[in-house]
């Protein structure tokens, strides 16, 4: 498929539409107001490159360059972009694009309607990496010829110097990153900005909203210091309003072209969003977060009084919260400039003022980079800096996002750092409070520590563990001090490998499959060693695995949630399951005896028996060599838990995401019935309670790893039922741990009071 409408895409279509395109599809399907549009897919780009016959040439240019040689990198980028801009586009593709654009024009009732054209790389916007501002966006494109011209420019932008650099730095293979192009009706915003559905620095359930006049580009690019608002999501109370002096805005001139203009005098210091608009936005934020099941970073726009979302993606930097080091301020000089704390931490070094991209070379390791606003081209130099200070921008601008991801303290929106701070003078910046002090701090800087791990330890008898899906996230999860991993999902690991596991088997590459699994699981086992890590065998729904290389043979199921997934599928394809067992065996032989095995979505004790037999068959004896457990996700398993215990299990984990959907007959992926989905339904809670009590009676450990385990008021009940561990999302661990401690103390107190009666 070369061109696809938003209506026909969802978030699992990253391989086709890139993160941005897939999320716009997901939002459209969820009924969130999104300006209409379509995506020219990654496959269209691939088709173009193949037909143009320039792939090999591009790859050989890339192979030959040293990315740290800025000039050579720029020259290579220019050469590749020229090749792409000059190559012919296949006629069939041109026809498709014209047809979809004309259909969009008809739909909105305008000839040559204005569209925004944005690139959406297939590795872009993946949860683990933020490519903020990496590829190009073109606004106010109109007419099919212009649309095609700018799509081509987006393709070329995949080879901007900064994009090449970023891929090398993050070990993305150039040949594996494709680009999809989003073509979307322009929102002619009167006001626009960004919203994090939780505070990205602290993880608190506070919607953090930034807004300014005109199109959102002003906020996203950091050209303006936007108003900053915070709304408590519990009660929609507006807890903070900071109005900034907004000097510039993007607006449309008479030709419909977007231009940067001065904000009219009377609006410069006026508040952008009313209380009602803030609440409307917060409510939309809650819907989006509930739909995705995780905190989101969104772009929004008001056109007259209509609210639209232009983008949404998971927040990539959650949990980067740091404690202030002891005695930090004791040896600091005067405050030289003040701004917004954008990336927490303390940093000292020599000021290097960068007013032009040519001056980047002067940043040496450990310097403090001071600039009007960072751009994506500056990332290599930002990496060398120990701290970053900007004149402009808010806490969601480019500098803020990138410095948080790089873990470099950053202060933005100071107004005058480039003129106030002196070249080569020593300064210290506090990236949490947004202050820059005179002089180099004598206090030895301590490594940033995640709050949950650094706070005075809260000891709980009920273990509090972490759910992990991406090996890259393991360090961060371990830094919370979690008592282990209660759920290591395998699906993500396979999806990012890009190849369907069964294709490995069909191609006779079992060893490669085993190594892929073992290498990734080892990263997690290492981060948590010697704490337990429960590896869950593959729970592959057919609709998610269809886009993988070799996934074209996946059956088209009526309802994949009720279909061929979990252990039932693995028993039909035992070759994959055996490779997984072999991978865990291999890691045990390397000393990672902290890894246990857990099977998903079982509906009968017979399945447990068969899975254990396969494990024994490869010379890895359940219970003796490895802890072997199961998830309780189907009511049948909860009801028959005694029978499973008779077969023999070391532990059980409640998968309440599935248990809820199967108990209530509510498809968890279907937004039309989302309002009926609640883990707190008495029937679900009864099954949970029963499972916990039966396991406790039999001396089998019982845990939870569904989303309910990240919701403090549900966790409180689970502790009272006698659960032995709770596995939560990393961002929820600190709160869950406090809830568990309080619930345990309440039980002790109640018992003591009873004795006194
Ligand atoms: C669950 O069903 O609760 C669970 C944790 O598994 P998943 O969300 O991966 O289906
Ligand atoms: Mg499940």
PDB file of C-alpha atoms in Angstrom, residues 43 57 70 98 132 153 196 207 241 245 249 344 398 405-406 453 594 632 676 705:
ATOM      1  CA  UNK A  43       6.769   1.366   1.192  1.00  0.00           C
ATOM      2  CA  UNK A  57      25.096   4.629  -4.175  1.00  0.00           C
ATOM      3  CA  UNK A  70      31.129  17.959  10.302  1.00  0.00           C
ATOM      4  CA  UNK A  98      -2.915  13.026  -6.918  1.00  0.00           C
ATOM      5  CA  UNK A 132      12.269  15.888  17.934  1.00  0.00           C
ATOM      6  CA  UNK A 153      11.692  17.008  -0.085  1.00  0.00           C
ATOM      7  CA  UNK A 196       2.177  16.628  28.215  1.00  0.00           C
ATOM      8  CA  UNK A 207      -1.311  18.177  32.577  1.00  0.00           C
ATOM      9  CA  UNK A 241      -0.562  29.930  35.093  1.00  0.00           C
ATOM     10  CA  UNK A 245       6.078  37.883  26.816  1.00  0.00           C
ATOM     11  CA  UNK A 249       4.001  34.148  16.034  1.00  0.00           C
ATOM     12  CA  UNK A 344      17.162  18.582  35.917  1.00  0.00           C
ATOM     13  CA  UNK A 398      13.789  21.208  21.103  1.00  0.00           C
ATOM     14  CA  UNK A 405      16.859  12.562  26.571  1.00  0.00           C
ATOM     15  CA  UNK A 406      20.625  13.116  26.649  1.00  0.00           C
ATOM     16  CA  UNK A 453      15.643   4.814  44.310  1.00  0.00           C
ATOM     17  CA  UNK A 594      17.578 -14.829  38.167  1.00  0.00           C
ATOM     18  CA  UNK A 632      -3.967 -15.636  34.892  1.00  0.00           C
ATOM     19  CA  UNK A 676     -17.459  -0.432  29.844  1.00  0.00           C
ATOM     20  CA  UNK A 705       1.324  -7.196  36.083  1.00  0.00           C
TER      21      UNK A 705
END
